[in-house]
mmCIF file of C-alpha atoms (C1' of nucleotides) in Angstrom:
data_model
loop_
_atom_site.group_PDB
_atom_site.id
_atom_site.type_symbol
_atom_site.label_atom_id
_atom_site.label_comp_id
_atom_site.label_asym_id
_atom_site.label_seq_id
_atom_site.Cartn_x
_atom_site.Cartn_y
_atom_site.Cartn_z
ATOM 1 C CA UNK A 1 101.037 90.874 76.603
ATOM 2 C CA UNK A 2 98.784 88.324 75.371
ATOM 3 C CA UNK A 3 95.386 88.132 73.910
ATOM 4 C CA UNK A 4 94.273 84.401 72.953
ATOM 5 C CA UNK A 5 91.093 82.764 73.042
ATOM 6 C CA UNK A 6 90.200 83.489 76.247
ATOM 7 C CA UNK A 7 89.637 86.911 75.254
ATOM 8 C CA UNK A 8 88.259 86.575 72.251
ATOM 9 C CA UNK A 9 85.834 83.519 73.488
ATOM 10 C CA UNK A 10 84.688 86.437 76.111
ATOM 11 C CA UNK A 11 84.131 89.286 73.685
ATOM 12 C CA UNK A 12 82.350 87.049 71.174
ATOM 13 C CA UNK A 13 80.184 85.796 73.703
ATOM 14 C CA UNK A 14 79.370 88.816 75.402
ATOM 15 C CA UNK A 15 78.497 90.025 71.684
ATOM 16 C CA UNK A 16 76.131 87.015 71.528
ATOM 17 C CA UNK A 17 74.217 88.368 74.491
ATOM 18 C CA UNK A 18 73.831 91.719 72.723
ATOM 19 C CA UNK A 19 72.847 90.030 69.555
ATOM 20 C CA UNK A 20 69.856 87.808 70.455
ATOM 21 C CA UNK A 21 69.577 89.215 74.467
ATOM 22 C CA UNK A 22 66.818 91.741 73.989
ATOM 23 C CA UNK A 23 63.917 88.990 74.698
ATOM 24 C CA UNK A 24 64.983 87.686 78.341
ATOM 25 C CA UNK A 25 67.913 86.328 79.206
ATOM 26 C CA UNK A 26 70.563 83.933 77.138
ATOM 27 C CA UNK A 27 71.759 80.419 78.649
ATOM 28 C CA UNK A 28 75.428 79.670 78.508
ATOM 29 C CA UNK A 29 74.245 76.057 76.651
ATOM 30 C CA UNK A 30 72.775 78.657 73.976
ATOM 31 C CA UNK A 31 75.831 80.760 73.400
ATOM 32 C CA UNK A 32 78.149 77.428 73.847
ATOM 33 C CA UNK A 33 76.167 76.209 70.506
ATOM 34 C CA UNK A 34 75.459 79.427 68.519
ATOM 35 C CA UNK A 35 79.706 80.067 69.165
ATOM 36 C CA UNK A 36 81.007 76.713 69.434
ATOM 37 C CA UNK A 37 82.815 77.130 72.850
ATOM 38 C CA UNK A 38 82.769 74.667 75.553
ATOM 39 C CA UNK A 39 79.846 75.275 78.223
ATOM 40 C CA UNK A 40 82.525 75.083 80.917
ATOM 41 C CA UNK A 41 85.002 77.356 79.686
ATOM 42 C CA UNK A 42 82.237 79.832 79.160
ATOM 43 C CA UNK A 43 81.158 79.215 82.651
ATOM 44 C CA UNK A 44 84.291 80.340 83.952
ATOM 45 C CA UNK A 45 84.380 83.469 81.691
ATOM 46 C CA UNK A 46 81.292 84.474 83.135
ATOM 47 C CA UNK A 47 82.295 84.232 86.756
ATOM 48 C CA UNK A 48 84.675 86.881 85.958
ATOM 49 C CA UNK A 49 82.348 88.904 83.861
ATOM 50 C CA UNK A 50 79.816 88.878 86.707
ATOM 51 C CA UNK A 51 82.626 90.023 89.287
ATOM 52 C CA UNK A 52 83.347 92.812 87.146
ATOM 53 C CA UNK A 53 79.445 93.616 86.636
ATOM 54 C CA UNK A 54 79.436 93.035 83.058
ATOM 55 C CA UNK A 55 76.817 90.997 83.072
ATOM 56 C CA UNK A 56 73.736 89.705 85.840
ATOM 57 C CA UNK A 57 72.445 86.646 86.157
ATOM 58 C CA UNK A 58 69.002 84.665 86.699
ATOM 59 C CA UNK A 59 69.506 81.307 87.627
ATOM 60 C CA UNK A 60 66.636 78.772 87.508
ATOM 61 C CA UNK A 61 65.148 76.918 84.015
ATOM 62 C CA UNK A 62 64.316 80.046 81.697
ATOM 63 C CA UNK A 63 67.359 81.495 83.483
ATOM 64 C CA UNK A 64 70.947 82.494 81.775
ATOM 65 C CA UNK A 65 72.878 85.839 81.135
ATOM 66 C CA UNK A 66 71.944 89.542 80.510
ATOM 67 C CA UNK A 67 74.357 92.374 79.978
ATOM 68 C CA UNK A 68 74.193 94.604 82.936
ATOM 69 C CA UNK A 69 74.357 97.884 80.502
ATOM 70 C CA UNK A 70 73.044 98.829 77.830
ATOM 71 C CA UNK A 71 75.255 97.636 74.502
ATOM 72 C CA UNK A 72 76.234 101.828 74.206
ATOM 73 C CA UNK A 73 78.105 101.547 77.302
ATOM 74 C CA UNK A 74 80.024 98.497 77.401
ATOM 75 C CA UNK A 75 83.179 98.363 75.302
ATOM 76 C CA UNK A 76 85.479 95.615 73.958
ATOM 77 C CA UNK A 77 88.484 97.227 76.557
ATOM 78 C CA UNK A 78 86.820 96.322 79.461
ATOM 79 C CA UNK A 79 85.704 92.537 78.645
ATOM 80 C CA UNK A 80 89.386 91.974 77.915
ATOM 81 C CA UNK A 81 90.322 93.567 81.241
ATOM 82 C CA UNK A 82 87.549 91.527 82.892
ATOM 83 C CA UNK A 83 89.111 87.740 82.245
ATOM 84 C CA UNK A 84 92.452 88.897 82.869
ATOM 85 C CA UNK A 85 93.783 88.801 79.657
ATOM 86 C CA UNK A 86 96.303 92.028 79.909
ATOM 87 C CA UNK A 87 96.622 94.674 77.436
ATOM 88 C CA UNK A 88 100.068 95.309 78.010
ATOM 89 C CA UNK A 89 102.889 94.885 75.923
ATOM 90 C CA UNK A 90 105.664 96.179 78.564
ATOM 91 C CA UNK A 91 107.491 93.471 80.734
ATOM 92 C CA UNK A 92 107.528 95.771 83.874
ATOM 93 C CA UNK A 93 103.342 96.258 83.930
ATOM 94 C CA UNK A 94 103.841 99.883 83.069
ATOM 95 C CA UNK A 95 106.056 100.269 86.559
ATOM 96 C CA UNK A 96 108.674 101.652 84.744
ATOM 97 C CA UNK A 97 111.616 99.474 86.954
ATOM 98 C CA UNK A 98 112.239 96.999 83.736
ATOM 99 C CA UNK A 99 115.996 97.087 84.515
ATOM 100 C CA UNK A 100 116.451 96.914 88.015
ATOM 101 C CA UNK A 101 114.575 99.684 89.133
ATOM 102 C CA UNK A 102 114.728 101.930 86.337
ATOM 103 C CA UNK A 103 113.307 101.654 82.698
ATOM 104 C CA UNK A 104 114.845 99.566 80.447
ATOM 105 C CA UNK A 105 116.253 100.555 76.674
ATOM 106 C CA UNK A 106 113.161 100.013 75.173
ATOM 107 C CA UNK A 107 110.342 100.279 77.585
ATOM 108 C CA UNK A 108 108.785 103.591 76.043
ATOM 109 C CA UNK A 109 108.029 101.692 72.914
ATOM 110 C CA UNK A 110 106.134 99.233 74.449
ATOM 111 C CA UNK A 111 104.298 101.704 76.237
ATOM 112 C CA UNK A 112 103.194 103.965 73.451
ATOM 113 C CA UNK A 113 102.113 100.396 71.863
ATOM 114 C CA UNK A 114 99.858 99.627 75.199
ATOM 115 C CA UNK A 115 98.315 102.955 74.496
ATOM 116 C CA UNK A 116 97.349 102.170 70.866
ATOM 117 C CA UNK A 117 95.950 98.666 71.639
ATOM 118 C CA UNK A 118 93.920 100.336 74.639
ATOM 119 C CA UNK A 119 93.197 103.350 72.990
ATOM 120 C CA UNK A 120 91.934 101.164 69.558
ATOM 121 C CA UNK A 121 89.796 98.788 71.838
ATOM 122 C CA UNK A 122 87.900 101.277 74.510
ATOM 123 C CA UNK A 123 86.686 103.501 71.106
ATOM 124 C CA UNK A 124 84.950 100.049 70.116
ATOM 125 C CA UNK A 125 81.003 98.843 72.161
ATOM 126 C CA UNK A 126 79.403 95.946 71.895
ATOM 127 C CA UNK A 127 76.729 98.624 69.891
ATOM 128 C CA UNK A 128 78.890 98.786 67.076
ATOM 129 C CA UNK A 129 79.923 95.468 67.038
ATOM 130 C CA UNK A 130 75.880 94.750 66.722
ATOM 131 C CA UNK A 131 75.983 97.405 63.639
ATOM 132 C CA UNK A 132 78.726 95.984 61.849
ATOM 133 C CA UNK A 133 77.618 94.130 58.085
ATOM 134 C CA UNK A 134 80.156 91.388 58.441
ATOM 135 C CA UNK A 135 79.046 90.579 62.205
ATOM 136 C CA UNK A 136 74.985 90.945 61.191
ATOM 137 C CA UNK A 137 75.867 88.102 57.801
ATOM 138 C CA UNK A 138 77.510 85.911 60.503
ATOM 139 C CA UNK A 139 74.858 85.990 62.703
ATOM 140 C CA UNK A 140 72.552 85.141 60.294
ATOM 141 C CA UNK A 141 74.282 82.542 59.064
ATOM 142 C CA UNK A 142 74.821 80.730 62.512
ATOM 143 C CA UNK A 143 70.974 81.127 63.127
ATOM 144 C CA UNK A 144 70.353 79.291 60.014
ATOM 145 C CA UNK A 145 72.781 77.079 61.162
ATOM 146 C CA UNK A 146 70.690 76.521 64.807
ATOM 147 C CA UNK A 147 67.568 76.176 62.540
ATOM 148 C CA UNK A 148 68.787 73.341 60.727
ATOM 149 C CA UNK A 149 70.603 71.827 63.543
ATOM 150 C CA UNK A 150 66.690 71.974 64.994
ATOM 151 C CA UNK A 151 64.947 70.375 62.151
ATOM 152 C CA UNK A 152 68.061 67.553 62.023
ATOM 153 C CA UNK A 153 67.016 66.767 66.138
ATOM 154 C CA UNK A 154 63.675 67.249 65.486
ATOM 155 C CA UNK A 155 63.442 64.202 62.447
ATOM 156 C CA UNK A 156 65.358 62.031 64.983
ATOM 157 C CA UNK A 157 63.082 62.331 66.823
ATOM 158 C CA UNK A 158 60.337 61.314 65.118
ATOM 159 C CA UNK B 1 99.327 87.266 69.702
ATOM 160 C CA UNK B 2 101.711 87.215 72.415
ATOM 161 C CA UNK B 3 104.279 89.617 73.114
ATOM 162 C CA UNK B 4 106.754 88.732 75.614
ATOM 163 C CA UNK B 5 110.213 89.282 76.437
ATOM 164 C CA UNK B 6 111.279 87.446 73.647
ATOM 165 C CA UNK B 7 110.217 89.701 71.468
ATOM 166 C CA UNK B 8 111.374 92.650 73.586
ATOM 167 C CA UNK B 9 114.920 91.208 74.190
ATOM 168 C CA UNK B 10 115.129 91.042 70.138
ATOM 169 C CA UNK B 11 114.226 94.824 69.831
ATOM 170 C CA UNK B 12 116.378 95.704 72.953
ATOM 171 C CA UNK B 13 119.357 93.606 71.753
ATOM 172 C CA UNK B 14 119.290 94.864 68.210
ATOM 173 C CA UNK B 15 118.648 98.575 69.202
ATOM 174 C CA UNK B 16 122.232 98.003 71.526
ATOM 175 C CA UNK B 17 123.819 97.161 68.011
ATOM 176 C CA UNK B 18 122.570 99.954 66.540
ATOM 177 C CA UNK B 19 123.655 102.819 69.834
ATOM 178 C CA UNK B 20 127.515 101.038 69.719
ATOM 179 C CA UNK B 21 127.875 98.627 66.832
ATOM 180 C CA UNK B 22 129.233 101.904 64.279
ATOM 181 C CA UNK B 23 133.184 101.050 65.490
ATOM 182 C CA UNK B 24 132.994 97.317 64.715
ATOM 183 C CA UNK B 25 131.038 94.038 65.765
ATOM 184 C CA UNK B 26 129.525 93.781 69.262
ATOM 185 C CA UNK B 27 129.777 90.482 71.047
ATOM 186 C CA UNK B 28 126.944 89.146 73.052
ATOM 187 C CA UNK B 29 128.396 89.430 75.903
ATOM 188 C CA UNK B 30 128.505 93.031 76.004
ATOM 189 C CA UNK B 31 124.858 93.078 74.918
ATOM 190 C CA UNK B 32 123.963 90.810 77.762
ATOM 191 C CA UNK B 33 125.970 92.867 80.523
ATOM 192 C CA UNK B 34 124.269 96.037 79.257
ATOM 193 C CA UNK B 35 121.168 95.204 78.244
ATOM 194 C CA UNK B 36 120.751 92.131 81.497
ATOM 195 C CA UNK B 37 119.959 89.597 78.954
ATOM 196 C CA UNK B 38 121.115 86.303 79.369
ATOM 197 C CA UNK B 39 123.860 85.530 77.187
ATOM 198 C CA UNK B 40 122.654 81.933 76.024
ATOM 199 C CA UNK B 41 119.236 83.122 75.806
ATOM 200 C CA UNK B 42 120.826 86.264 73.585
ATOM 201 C CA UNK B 43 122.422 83.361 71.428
ATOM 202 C CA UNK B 44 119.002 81.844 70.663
ATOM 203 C CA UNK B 45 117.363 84.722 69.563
ATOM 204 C CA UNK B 46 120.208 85.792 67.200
ATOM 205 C CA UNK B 47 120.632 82.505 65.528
ATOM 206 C CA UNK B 48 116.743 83.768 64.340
ATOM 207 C CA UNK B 49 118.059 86.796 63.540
ATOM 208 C CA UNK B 50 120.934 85.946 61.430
ATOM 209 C CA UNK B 51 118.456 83.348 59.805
ATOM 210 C CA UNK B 52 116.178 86.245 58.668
ATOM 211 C CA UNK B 53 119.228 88.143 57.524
ATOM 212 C CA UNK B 54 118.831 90.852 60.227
ATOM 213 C CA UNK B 55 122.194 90.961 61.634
ATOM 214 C CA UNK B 56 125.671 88.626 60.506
ATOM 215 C CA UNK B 57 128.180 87.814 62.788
ATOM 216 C CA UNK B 58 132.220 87.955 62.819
ATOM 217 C CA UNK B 59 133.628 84.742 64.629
ATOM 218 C CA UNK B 60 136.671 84.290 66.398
ATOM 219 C CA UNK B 61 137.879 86.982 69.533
ATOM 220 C CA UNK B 62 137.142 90.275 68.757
ATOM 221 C CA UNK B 63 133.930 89.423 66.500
ATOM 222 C CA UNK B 64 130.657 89.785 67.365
ATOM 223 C CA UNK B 65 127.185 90.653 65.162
ATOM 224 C CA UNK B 66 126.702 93.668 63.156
ATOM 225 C CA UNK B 67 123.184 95.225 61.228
ATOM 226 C CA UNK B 68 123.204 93.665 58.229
ATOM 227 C CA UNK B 69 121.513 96.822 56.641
ATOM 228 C CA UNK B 70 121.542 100.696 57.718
ATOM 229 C CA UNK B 71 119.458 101.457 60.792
ATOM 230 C CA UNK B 72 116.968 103.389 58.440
ATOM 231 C CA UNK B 73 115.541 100.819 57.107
ATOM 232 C CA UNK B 74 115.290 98.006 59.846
ATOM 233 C CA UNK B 75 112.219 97.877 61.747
ATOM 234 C CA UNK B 76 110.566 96.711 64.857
ATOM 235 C CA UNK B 77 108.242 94.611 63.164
ATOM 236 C CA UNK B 78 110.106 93.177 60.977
ATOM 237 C CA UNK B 79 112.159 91.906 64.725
ATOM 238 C CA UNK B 80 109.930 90.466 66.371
ATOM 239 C CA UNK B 81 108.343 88.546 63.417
ATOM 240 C CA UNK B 82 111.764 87.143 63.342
ATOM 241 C CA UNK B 83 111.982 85.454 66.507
ATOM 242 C CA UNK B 84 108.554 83.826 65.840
ATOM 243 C CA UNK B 85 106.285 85.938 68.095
ATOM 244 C CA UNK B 86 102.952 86.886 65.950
ATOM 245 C CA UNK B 87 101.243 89.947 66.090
ATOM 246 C CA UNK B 88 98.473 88.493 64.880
ATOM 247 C CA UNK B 89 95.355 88.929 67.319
ATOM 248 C CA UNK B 90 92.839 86.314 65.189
ATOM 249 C CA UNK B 91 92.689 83.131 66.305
ATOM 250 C CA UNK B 92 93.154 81.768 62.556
ATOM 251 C CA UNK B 93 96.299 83.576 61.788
ATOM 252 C CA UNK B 94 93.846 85.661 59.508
ATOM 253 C CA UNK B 95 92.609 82.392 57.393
ATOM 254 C CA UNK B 96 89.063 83.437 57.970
ATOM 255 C CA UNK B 97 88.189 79.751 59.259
ATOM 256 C CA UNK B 98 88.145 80.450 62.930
ATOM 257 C CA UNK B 99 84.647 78.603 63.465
ATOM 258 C CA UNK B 100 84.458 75.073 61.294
ATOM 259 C CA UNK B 101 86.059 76.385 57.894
ATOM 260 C CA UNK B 102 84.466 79.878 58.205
ATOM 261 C CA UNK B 103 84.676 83.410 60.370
ATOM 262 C CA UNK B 104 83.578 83.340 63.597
ATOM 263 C CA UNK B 105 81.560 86.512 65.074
ATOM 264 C CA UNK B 106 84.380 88.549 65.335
ATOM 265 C CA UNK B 107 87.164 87.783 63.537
ATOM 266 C CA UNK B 108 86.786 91.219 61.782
ATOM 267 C CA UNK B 109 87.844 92.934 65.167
ATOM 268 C CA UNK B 110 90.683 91.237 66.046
ATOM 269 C CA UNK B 111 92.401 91.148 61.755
ATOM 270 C CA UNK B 112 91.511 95.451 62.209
ATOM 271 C CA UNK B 113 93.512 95.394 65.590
ATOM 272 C CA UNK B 114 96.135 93.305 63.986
ATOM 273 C CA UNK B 115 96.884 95.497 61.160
ATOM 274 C CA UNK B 116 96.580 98.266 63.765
ATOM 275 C CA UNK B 117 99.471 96.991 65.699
ATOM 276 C CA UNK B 118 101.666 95.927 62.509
ATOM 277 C CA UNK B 119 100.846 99.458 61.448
ATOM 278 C CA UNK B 120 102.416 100.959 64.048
ATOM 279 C CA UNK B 121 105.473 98.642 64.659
ATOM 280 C CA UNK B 122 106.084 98.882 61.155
ATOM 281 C CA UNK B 123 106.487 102.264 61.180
ATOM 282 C CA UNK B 124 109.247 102.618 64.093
ATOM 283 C CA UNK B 125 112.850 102.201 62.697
ATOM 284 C CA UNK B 126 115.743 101.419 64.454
ATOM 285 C CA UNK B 127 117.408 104.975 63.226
ATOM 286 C CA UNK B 128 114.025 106.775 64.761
ATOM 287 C CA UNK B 129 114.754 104.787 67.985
ATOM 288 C CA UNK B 130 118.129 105.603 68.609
ATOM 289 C CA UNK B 131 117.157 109.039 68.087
ATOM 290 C CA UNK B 132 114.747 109.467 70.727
ATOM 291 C CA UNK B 133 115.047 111.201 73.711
ATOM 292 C CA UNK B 134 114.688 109.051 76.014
ATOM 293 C CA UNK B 135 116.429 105.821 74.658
ATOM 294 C CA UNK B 136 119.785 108.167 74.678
ATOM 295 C CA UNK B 137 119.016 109.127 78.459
ATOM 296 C CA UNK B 138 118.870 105.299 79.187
ATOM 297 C CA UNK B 139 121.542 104.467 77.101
ATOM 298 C CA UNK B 140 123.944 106.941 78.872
ATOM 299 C CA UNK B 141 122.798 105.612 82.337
ATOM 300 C CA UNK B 142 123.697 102.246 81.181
ATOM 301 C CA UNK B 143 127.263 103.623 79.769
ATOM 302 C CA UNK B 144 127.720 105.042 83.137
ATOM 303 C CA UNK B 145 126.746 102.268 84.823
ATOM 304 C CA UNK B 146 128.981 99.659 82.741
ATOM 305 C CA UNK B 147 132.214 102.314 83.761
ATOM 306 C CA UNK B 148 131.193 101.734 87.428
ATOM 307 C CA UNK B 149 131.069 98.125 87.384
ATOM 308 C CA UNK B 150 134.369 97.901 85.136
ATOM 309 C CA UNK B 151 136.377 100.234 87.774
ATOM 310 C CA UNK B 152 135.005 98.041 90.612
ATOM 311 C CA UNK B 153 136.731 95.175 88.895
ATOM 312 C CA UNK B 154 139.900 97.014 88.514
ATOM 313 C CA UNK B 155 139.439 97.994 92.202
ATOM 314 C CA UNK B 156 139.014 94.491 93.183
ATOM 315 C CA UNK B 157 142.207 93.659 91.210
ATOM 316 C CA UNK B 158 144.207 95.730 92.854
ATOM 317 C "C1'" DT C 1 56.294 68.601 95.683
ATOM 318 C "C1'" DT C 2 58.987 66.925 92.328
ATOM 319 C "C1'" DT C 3 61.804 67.635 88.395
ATOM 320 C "C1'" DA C 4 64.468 69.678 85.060
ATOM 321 C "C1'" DT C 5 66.954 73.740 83.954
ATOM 322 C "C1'" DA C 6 70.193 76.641 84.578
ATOM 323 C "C1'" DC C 7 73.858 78.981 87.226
ATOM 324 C "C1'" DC C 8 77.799 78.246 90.520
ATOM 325 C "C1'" DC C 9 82.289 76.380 92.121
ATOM 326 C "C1'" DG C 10 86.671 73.939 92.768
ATOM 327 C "C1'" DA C 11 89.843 70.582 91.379
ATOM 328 C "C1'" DC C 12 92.353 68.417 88.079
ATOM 329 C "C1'" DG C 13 95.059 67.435 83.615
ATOM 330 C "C1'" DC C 14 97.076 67.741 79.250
ATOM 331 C "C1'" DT C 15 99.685 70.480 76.230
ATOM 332 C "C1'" DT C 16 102.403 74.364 74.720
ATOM 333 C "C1'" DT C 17 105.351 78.129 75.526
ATOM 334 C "C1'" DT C 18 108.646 80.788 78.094
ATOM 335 C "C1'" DA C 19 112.870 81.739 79.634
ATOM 336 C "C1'" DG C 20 116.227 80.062 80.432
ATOM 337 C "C1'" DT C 21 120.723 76.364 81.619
ATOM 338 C "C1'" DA C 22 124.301 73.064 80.252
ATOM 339 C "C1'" DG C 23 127.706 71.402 77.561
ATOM 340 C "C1'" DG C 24 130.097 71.167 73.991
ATOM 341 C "C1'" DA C 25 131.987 72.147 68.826
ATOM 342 C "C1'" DT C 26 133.961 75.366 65.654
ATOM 343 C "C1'" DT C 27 136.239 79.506 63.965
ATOM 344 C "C1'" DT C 28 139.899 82.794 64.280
ATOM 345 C "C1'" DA C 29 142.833 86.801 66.088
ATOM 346 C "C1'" DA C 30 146.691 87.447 68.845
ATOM 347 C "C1'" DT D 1 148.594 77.451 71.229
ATOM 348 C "C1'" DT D 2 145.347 79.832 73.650
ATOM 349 C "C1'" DA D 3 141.425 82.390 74.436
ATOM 350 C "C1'" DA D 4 137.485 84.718 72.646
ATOM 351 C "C1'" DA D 5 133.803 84.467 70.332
ATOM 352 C "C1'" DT D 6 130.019 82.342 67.536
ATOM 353 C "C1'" DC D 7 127.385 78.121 66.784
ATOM 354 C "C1'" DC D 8 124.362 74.102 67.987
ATOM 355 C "C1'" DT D 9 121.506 70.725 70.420
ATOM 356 C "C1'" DA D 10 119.309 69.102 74.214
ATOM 357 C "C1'" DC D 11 117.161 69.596 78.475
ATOM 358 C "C1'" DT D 12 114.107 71.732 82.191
ATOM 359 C "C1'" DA D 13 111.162 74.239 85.658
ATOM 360 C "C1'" DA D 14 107.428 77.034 85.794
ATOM 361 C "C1'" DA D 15 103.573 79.134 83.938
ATOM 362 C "C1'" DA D 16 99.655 79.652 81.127
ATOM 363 C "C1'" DG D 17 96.042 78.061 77.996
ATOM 364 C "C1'" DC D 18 92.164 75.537 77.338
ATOM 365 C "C1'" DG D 19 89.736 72.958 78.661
ATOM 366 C "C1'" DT D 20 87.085 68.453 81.490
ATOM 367 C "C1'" DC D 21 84.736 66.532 85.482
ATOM 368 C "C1'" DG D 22 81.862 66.255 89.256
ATOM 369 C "C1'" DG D 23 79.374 68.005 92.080
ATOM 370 C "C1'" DG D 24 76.673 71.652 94.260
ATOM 371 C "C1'" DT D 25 72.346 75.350 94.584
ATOM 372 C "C1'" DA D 26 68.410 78.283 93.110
ATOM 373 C "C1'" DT D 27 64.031 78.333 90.885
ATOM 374 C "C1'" DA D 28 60.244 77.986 87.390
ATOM 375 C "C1'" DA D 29 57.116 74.896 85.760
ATOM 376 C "C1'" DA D 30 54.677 70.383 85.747
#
DNA sequence: TTTATACCCGACGCTTTTAGTAGGATTTAA
DNA sequence: TTAAATCCTACTAAAAGCGTCGGGTATAAA
């Protein structure tokens, strides 16, 4: 079992998209800065995400990312699932043959821990991620961050 | 957070002291040929072990490791923090400074599912382990299949 | 029609971890 | 003295993580 950056760089950006994605689609190059991951990585993310119709997109300038359900339906479970990052804490993928062939001392533990995780992470959508008072006073604090990031460009410029 | 079969071996291994170590130390050896651990890998993990004061060994022939406290009141959790895997699902180790010196969008999620999963390993003792149902019915497959292999060596002495 | 924006795709590379192996040193019961 | 066991350090092959790089291709707007 594992769960690194990869799926946490997939759920945070896929909350990103629910945050600010109600006005047209979001470009990767907007997420990348709002979440500080590389535009690359999140490229590849998304390649998976759209194979697993998480999200659609709309290529061409104006284009980027929109989740393909609405925020109710998608849950934090599945996004995991989607970039391969397994929920799984047994060392036989649930096939019950640990020890050759047949389950190994400790294998039921691991399982009833799988179930937790899983169980803990379907009950959770991107909805009430979005309702959440600690993930609303980051948000707002990254777009103030964006703003002045803006204004900094925007004097160089001049 | 990772969970691999380090961290399994450690809860396998130290559940196989707890099922036979009551008459006397148990040498890794006989862990390893029961439990189909390598021995040198099995040595590894115990030097952690005995470093955490988990287990403490008996040198010379006939030693082996024992539980360094009653079976009550060891627990899984408590195992695999010892061989260095973290159940920690944040990508701070729960310093709240995931994204430049403060929390990123969702660190909230992943420090709830982390005390979800030290919740529940914390909770399973080695005693409630060795009485389950279906650790004994492995157990006495592996008994049964450790008199097997010793006979075929008596066999082949012959 | 050109251009810039964005998605799309594959290859590569550095680093860390895993899951061991190898080889020996030390303790100690028989 | 011998053999069984723990101890200890170093090494390694393979995998995975976390990207970078360089080029495509579709398309909206100038």
């Amino acid at each position: 079992m594992r769960l690194t950056t990869k799926g946490r760089y997939a759920v945070t950006a896929m909350l990103d998209l629910a945050l600010y994605g109600d006005r047209g689609p979001i470009s990767l190059a907007d997420v990348s800065g709002r979440q500080d991951i590389s535009l690359s990585y999140l490229e590849q993310l998304f390649a998976k995400l759209r194979r697993k119709d998480l999200v659609c997109s709309i290529r061409g300038p104006g284009g980027g990312y929109r989740l393909s359900r609405p925020v109710e339906t998608i849950f934090v479970a599945e996004i995991i699932d989607a970039v391969d990052e397994r929920v799984d804490a047994t060392g036989c993928a649930g096939k019950s043959d640990c020890q050759d062939g047949q389950t190994c001392l400790t294998h039921n533990l691991w399982s009833d821990l799988s179930d937790q995780i899983h169980h803990f992470l379907s009950d959770i959508s991107l909805a009430s991620l979005v309702e959440r008072r600690d993930v609303q006073n980051v948000s707002a604090r990254q777009l103030q961050r964006a703003r002045n990031t803006q204004s900094i460009i925007l004097t160089a410029v001049d």
